[in-house]
JSON list of C-alpha atoms in Angstrom, two decimals:
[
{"chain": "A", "resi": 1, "resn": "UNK", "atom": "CA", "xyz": [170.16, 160.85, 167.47]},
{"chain": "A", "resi": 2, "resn": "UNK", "atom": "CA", "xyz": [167.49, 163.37, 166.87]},
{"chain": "A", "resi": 3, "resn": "UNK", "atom": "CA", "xyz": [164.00, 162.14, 166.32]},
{"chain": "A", "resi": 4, "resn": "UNK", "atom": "CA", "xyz": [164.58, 163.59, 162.31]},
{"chain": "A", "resi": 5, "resn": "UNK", "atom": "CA", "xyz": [167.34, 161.26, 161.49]},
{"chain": "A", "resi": 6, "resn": "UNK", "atom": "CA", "xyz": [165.70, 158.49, 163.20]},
{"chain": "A", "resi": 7, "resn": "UNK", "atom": "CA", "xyz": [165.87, 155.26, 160.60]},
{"chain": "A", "resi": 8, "resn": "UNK", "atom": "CA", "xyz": [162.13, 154.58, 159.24]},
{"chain": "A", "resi": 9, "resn": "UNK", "atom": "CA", "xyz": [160.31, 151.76, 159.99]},
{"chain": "A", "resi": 10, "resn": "UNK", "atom": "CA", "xyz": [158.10, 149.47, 157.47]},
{"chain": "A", "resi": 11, "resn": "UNK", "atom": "CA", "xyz": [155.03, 150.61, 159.61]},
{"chain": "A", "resi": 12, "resn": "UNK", "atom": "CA", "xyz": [156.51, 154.36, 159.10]},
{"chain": "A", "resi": 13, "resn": "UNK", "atom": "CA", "xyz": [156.92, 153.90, 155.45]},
{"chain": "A", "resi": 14, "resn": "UNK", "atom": "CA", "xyz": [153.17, 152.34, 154.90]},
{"chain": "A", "resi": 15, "resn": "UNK", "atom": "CA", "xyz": [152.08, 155.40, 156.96]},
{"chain": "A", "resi": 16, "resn": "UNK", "atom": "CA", "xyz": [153.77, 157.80, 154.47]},
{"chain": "A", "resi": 17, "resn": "UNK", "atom": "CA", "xyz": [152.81, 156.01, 151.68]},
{"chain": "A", "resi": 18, "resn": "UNK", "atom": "CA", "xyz": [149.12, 155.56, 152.47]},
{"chain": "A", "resi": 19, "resn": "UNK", "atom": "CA", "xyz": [149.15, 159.15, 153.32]},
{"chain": "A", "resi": 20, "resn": "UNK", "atom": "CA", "xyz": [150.24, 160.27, 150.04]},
{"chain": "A", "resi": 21, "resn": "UNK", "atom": "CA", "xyz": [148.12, 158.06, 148.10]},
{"chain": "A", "resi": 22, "resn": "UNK", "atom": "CA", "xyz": [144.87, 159.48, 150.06]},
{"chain": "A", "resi": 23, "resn": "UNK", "atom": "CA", "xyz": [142.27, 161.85, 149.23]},
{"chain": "A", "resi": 24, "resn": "UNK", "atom": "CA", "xyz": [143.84, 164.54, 150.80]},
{"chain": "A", "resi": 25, "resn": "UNK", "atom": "CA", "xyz": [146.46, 164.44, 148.66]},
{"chain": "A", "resi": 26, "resn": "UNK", "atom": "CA", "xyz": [146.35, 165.72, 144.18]},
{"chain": "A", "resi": 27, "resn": "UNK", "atom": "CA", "xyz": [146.55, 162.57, 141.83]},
{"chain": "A", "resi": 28, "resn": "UNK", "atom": "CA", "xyz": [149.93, 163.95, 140.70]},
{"chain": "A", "resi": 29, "resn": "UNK", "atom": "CA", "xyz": [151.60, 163.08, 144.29]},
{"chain": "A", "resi": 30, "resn": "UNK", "atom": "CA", "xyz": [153.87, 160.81, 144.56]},
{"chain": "A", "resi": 31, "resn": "UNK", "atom": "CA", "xyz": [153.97, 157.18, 146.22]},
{"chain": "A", "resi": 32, "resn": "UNK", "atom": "CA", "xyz": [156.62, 156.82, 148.98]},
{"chain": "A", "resi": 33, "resn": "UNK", "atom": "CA", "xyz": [159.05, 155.10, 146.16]},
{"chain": "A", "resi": 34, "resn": "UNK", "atom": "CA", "xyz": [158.42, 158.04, 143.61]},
{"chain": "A", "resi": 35, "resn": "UNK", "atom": "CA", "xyz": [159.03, 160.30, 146.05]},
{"chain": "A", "resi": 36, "resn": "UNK", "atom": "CA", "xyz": [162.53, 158.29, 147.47]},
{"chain": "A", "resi": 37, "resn": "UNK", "atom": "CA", "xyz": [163.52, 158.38, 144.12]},
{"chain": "A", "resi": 38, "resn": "UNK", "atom": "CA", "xyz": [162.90, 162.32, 143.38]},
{"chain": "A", "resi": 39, "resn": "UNK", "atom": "CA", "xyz": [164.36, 163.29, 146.80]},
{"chain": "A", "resi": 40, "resn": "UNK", "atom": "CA", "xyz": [167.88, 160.89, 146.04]},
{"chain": "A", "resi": 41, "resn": "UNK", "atom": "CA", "xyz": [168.28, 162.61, 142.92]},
{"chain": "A", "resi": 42, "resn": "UNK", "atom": "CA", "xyz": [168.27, 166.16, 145.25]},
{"chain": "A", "resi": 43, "resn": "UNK", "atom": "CA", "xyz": [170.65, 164.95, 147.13]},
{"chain": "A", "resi": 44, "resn": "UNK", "atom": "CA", "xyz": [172.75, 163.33, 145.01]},
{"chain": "A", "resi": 45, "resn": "UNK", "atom": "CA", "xyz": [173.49, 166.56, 143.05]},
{"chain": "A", "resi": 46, "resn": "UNK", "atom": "CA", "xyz": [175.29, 169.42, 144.91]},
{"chain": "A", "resi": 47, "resn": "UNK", "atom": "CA", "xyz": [172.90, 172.16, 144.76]},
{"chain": "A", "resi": 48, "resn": "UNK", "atom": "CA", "xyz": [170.34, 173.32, 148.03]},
{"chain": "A", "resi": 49, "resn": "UNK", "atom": "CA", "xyz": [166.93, 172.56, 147.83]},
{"chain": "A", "resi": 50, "resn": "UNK", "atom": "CA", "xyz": [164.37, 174.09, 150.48]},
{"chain": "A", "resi": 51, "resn": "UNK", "atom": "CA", "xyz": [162.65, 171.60, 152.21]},
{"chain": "A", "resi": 52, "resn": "UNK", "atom": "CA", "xyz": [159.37, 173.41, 151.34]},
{"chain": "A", "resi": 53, "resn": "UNK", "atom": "CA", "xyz": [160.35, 173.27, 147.57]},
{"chain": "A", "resi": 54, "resn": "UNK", "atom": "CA", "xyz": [160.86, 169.45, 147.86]},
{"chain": "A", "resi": 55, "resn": "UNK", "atom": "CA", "xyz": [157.61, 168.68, 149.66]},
{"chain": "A", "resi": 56, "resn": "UNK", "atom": "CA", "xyz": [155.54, 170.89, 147.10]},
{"chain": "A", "resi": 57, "resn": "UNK", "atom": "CA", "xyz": [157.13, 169.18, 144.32]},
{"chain": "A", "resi": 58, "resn": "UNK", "atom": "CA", "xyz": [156.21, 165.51, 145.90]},
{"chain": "A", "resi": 59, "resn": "UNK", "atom": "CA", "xyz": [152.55, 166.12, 147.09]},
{"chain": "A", "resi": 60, "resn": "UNK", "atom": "CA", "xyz": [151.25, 169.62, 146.49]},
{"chain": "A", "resi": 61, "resn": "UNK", "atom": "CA", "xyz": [149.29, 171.50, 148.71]},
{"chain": "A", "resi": 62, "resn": "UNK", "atom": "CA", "xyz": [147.67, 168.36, 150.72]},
{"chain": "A", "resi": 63, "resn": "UNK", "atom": "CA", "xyz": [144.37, 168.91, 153.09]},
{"chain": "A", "resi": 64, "resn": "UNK", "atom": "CA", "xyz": [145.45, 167.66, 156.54]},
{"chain": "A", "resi": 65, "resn": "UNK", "atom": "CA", "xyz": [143.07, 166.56, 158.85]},
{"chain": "A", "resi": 66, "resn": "UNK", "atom": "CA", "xyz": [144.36, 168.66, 161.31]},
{"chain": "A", "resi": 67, "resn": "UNK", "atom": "CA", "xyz": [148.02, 170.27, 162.88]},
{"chain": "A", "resi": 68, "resn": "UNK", "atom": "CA", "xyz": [148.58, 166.84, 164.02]},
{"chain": "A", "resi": 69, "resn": "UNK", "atom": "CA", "xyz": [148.66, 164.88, 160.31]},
{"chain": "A", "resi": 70, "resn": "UNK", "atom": "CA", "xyz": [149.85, 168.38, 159.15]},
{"chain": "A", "resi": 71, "resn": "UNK", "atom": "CA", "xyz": [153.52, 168.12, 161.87]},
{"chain": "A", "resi": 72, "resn": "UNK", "atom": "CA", "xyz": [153.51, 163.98, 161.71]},
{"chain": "A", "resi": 73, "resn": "UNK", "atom": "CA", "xyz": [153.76, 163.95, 157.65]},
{"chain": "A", "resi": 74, "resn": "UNK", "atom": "CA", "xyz": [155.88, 166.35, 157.16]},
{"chain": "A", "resi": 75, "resn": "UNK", "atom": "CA", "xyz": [158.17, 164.80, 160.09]},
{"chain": "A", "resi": 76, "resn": "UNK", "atom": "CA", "xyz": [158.22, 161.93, 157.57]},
{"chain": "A", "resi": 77, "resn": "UNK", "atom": "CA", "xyz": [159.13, 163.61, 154.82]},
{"chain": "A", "resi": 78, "resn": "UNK", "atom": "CA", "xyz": [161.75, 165.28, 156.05]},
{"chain": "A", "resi": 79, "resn": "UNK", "atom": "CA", "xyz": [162.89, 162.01, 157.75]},
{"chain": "A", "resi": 80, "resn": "UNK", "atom": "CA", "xyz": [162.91, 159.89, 154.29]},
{"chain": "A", "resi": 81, "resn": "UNK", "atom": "CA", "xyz": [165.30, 163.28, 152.95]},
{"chain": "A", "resi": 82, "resn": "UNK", "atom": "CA", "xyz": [167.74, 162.90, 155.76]},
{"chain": "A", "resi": 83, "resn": "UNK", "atom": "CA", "xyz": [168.00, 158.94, 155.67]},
{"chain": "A", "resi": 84, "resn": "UNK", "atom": "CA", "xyz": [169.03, 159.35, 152.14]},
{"chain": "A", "resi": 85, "resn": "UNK", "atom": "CA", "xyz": [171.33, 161.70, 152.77]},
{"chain": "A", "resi": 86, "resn": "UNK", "atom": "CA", "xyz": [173.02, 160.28, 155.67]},
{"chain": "A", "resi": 87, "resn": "UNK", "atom": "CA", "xyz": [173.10, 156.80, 153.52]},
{"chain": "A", "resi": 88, "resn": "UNK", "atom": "CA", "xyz": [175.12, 158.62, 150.89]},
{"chain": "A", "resi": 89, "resn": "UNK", "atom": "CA", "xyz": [177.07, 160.99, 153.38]},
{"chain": "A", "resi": 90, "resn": "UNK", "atom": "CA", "xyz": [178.41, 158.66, 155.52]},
{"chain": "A", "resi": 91, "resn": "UNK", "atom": "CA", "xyz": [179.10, 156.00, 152.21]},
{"chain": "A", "resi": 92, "resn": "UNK", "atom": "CA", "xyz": [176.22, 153.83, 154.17]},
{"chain": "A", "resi": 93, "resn": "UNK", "atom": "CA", "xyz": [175.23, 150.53, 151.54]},
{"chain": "A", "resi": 94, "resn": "UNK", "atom": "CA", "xyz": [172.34, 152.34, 149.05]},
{"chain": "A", "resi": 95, "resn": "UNK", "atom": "CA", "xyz": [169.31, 150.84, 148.02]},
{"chain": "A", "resi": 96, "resn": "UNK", "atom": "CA", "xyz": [166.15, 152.65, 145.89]},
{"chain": "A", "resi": 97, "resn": "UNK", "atom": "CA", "xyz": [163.07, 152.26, 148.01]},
{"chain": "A", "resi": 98, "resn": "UNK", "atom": "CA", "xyz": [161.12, 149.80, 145.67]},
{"chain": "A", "resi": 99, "resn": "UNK", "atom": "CA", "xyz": [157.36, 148.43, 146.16]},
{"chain": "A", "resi": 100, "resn": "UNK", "atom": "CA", "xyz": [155.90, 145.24, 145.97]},
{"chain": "A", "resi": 101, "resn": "UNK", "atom": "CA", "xyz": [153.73, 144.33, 143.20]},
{"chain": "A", "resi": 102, "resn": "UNK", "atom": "CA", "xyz": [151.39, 141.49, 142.08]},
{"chain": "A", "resi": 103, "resn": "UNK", "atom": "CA", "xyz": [150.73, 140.62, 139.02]},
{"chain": "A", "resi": 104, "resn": "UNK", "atom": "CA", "xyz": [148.84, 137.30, 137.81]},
{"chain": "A", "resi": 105, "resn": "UNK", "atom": "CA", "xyz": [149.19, 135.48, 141.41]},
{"chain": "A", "resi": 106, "resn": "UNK", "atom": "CA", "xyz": [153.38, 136.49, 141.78]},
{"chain": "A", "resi": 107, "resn": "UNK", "atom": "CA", "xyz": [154.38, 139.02, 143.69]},
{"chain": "A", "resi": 108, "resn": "UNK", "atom": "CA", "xyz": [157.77, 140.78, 142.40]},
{"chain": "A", "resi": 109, "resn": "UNK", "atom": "CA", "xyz": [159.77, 144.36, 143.35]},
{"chain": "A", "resi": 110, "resn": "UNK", "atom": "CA", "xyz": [159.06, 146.75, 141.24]},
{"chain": "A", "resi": 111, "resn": "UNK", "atom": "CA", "xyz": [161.64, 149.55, 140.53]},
{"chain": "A", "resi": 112, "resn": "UNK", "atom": "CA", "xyz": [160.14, 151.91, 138.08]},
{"chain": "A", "resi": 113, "resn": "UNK", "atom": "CA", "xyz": [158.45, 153.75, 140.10]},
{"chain": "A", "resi": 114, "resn": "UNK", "atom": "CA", "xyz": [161.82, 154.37, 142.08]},
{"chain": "A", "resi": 115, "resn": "UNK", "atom": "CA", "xyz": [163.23, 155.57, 138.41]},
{"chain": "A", "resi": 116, "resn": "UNK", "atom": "CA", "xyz": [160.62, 157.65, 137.58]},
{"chain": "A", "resi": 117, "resn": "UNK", "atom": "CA", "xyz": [160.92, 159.54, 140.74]},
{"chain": "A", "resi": 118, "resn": "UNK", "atom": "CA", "xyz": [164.49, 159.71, 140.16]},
{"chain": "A", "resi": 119, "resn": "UNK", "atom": "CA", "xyz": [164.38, 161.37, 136.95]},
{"chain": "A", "resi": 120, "resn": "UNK", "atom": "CA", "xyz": [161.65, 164.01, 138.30]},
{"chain": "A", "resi": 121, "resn": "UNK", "atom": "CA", "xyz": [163.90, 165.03, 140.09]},
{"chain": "A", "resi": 122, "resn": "UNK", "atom": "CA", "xyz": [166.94, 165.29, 137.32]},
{"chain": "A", "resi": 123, "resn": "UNK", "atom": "CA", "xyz": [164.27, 167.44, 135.53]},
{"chain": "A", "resi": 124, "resn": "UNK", "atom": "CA", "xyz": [163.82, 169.69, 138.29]},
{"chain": "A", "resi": 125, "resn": "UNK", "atom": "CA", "xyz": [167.39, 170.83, 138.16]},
{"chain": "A", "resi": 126, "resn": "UNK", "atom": "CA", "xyz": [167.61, 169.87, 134.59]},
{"chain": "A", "resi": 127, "resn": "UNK", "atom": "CA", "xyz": [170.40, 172.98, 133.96]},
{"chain": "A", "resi": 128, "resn": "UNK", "atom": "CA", "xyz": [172.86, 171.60, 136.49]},
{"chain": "A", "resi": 129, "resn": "UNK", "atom": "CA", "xyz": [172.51, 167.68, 135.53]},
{"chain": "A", "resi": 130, "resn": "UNK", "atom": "CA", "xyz": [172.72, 169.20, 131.60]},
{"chain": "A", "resi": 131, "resn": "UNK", "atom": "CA", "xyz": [176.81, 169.71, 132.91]},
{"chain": "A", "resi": 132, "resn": "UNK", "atom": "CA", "xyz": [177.32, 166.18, 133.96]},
{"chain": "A", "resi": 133, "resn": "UNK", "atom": "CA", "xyz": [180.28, 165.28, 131.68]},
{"chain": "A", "resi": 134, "resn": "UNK", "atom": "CA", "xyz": [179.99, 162.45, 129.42]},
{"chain": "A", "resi": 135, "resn": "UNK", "atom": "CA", "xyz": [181.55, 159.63, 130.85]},
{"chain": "A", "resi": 136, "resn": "UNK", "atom": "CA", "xyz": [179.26, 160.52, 134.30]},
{"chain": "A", "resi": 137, "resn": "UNK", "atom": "CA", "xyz": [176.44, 160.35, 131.96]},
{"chain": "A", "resi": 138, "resn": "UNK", "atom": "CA", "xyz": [176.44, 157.07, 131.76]},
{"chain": "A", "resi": 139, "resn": "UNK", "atom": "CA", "xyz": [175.47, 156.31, 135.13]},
{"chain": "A", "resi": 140, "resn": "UNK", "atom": "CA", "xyz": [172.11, 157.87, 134.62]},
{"chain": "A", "resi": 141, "resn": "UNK", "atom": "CA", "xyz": [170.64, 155.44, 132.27]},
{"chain": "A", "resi": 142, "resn": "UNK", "atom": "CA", "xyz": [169.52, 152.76, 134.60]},
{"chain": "A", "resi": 143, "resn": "UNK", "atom": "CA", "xyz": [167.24, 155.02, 135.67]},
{"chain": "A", "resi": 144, "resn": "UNK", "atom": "CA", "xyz": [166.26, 156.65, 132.41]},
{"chain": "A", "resi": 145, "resn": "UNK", "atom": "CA", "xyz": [166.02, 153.26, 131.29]},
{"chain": "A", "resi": 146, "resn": "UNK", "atom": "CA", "xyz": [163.40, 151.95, 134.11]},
{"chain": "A", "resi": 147, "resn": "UNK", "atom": "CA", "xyz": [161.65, 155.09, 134.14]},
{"chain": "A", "resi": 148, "resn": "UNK", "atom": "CA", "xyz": [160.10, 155.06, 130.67]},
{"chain": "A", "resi": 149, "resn": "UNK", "atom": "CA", "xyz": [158.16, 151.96, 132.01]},
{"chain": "A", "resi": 150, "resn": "UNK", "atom": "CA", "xyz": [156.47, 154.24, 134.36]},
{"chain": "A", "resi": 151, "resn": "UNK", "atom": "CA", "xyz": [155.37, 156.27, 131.02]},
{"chain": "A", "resi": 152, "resn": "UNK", "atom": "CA", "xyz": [151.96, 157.04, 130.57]},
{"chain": "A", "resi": 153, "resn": "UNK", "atom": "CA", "xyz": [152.24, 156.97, 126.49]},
{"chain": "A", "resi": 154, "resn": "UNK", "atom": "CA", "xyz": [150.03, 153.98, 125.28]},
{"chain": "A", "resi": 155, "resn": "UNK", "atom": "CA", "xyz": [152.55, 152.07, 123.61]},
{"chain": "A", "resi": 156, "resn": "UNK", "atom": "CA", "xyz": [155.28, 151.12, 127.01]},
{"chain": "A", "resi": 157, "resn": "UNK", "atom": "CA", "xyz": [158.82, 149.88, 125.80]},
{"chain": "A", "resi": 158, "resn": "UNK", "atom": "CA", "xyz": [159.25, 146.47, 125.54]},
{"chain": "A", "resi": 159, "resn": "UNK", "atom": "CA", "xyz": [161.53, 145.20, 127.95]},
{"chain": "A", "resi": 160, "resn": "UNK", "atom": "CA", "xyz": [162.30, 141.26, 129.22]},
{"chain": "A", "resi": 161, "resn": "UNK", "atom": "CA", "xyz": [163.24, 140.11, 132.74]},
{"chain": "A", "resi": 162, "resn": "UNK", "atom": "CA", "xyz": [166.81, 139.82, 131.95]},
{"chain": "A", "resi": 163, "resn": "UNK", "atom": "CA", "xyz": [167.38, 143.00, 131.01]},
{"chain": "A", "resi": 164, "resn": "UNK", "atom": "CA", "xyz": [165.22, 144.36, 133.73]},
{"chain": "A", "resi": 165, "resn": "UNK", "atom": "CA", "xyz": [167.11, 142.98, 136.30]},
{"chain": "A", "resi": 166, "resn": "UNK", "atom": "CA", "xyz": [170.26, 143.81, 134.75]},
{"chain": "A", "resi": 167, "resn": "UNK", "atom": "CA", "xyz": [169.44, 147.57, 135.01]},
{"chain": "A", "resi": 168, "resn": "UNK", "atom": "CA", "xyz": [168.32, 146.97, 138.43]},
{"chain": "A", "resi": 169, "resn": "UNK", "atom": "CA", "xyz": [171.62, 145.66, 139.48]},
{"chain": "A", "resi": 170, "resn": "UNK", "atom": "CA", "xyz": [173.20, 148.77, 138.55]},
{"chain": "A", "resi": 171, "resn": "UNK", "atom": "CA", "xyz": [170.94, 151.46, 140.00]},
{"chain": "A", "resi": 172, "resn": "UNK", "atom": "CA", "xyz": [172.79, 151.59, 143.67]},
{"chain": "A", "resi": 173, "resn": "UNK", "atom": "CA", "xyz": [176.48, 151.61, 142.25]},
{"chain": "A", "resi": 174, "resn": "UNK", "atom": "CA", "xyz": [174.31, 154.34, 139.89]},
{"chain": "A", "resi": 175, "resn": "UNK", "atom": "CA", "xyz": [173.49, 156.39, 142.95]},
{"chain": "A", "resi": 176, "resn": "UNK", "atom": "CA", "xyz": [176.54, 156.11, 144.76]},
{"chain": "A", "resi": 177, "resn": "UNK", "atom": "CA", "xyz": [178.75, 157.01, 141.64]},
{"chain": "A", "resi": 178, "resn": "UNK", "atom": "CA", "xyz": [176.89, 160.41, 140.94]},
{"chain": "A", "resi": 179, "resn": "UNK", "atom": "CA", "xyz": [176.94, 161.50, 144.67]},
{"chain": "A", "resi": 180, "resn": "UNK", "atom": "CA", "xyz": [180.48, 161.02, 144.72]},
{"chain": "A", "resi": 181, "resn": "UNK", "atom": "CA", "xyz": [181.48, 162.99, 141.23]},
{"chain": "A", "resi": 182, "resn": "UNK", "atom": "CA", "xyz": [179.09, 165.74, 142.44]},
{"chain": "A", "resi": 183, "resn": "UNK", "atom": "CA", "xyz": [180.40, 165.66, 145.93]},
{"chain": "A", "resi": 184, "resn": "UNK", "atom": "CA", "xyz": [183.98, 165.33, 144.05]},
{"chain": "A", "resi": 185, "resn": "UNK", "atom": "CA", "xyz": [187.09, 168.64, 142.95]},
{"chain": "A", "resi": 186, "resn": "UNK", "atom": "CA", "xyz": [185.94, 167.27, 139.46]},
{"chain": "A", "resi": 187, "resn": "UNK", "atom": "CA", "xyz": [182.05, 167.89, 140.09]},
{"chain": "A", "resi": 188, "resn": "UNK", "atom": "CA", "xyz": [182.62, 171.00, 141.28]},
{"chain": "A", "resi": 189, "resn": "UNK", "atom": "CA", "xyz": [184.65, 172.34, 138.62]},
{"chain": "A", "resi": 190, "resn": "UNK", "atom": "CA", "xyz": [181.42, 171.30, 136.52]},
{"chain": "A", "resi": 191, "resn": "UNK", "atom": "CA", "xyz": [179.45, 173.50, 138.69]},
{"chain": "A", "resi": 192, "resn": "UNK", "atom": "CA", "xyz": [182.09, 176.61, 138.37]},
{"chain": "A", "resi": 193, "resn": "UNK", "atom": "CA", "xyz": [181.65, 176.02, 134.98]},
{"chain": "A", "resi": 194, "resn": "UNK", "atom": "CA", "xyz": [178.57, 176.00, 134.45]},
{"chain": "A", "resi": 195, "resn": "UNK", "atom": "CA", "xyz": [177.72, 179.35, 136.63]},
{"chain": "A", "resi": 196, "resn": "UNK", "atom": "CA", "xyz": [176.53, 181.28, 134.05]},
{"chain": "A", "resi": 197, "resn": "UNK", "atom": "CA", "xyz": [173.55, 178.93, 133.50]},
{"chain": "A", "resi": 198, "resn": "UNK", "atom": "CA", "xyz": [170.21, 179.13, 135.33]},
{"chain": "A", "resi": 199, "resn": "UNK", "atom": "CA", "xyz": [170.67, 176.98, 138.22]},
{"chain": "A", "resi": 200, "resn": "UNK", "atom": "CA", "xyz": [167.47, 176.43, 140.60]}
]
């Protein structure tokens, strides 16, 4: 197994995480479950991204300490890509990188972030998920849903723990369903199809 496909550890994932909440990295960066989120919905859909496209999109330009930090984070990046992908490649069990979170003395999972991530990263292809047919549609809004608790706006849906977890429960068969019609004869007639649009 080459050191790239090598399955993170919680130490790893802190490391990443602290890294791109530093100073050296742009407010707009994302935390490590934004960014797990963004990079699922890449490879979930069947187009090519560049790895320096990705990485741009999820933290910037960031100001490494030296070639070091420079090589070691952008190992890790590349590693939390190719986890995903194997994960969904091989049909591997899926589940969204979430964080922990405490509020008022409890400490909970909190899967917004995840969303939010997830549907930056349907926007940054928005032309090919646009073709998804209707019925594939469907299995977008758990994360549509979650994500608009992640919105800035001053007034944040209202939403009770029921129904959050209910959404939450359906986020991996989510992820698993669209890599598989995307993946799928039927996925990439949508693509044929949809040719003529401008794909990035």
């Amino acid at each position: 197994m080459s050191e790239l496909n090598t399955p993170f550890s919680d130490a790893e994932l802190e490391e990443l995480d602290s890294f791109l909440l530093s100073e050296a990295c742009d407010d707009e960066t994302l935390s490590v479950d934004e960014a797990h989120g963004f990079l699922t919905a890449l490879v979930a859909a069947p187009l090519e991204v560049a790895p320096e496209e990705w990485a741009r999109a999820i933290w910037g330009e960031p100001r490494f300490a030296d070639t070091a930090q420079e090589r070691r984070m952008n190992d890790l990046l590349q590693r939390l890509h190719n986890d995903i992908a194997t994960t969904l490649q091989q049909g591997l069990p899926f589940e969204p990188l979430v964080v922990e979170v405490e509020e008022q003395g409890e400490v909970f999972e909190a899967y917004e972030g995840w969303c939010f991530g997830f549907m930056l990263g349907v926007s940054h292809n928005q032309d090919l998920w646009a073709l998804l047919p209707k019925d594939e549609q469907a299995l977008v809004a758990p994360m549509a849903q979650l994500a608009l608790l992640e919105s800035e706006e001053e007034e944040e849906p209202e939403m009770d723990e029921e129904e959050y977890s209910s959404w939450i429960e359906l986020l991996p068969g989510a992820v698993v369903g669209l890599y598989s019609f995307w993946h799928s004869a039927r996925g990439q007639e949508a693509l044929a199809a949809g040719e003529g649009n401008a794909l990035h």
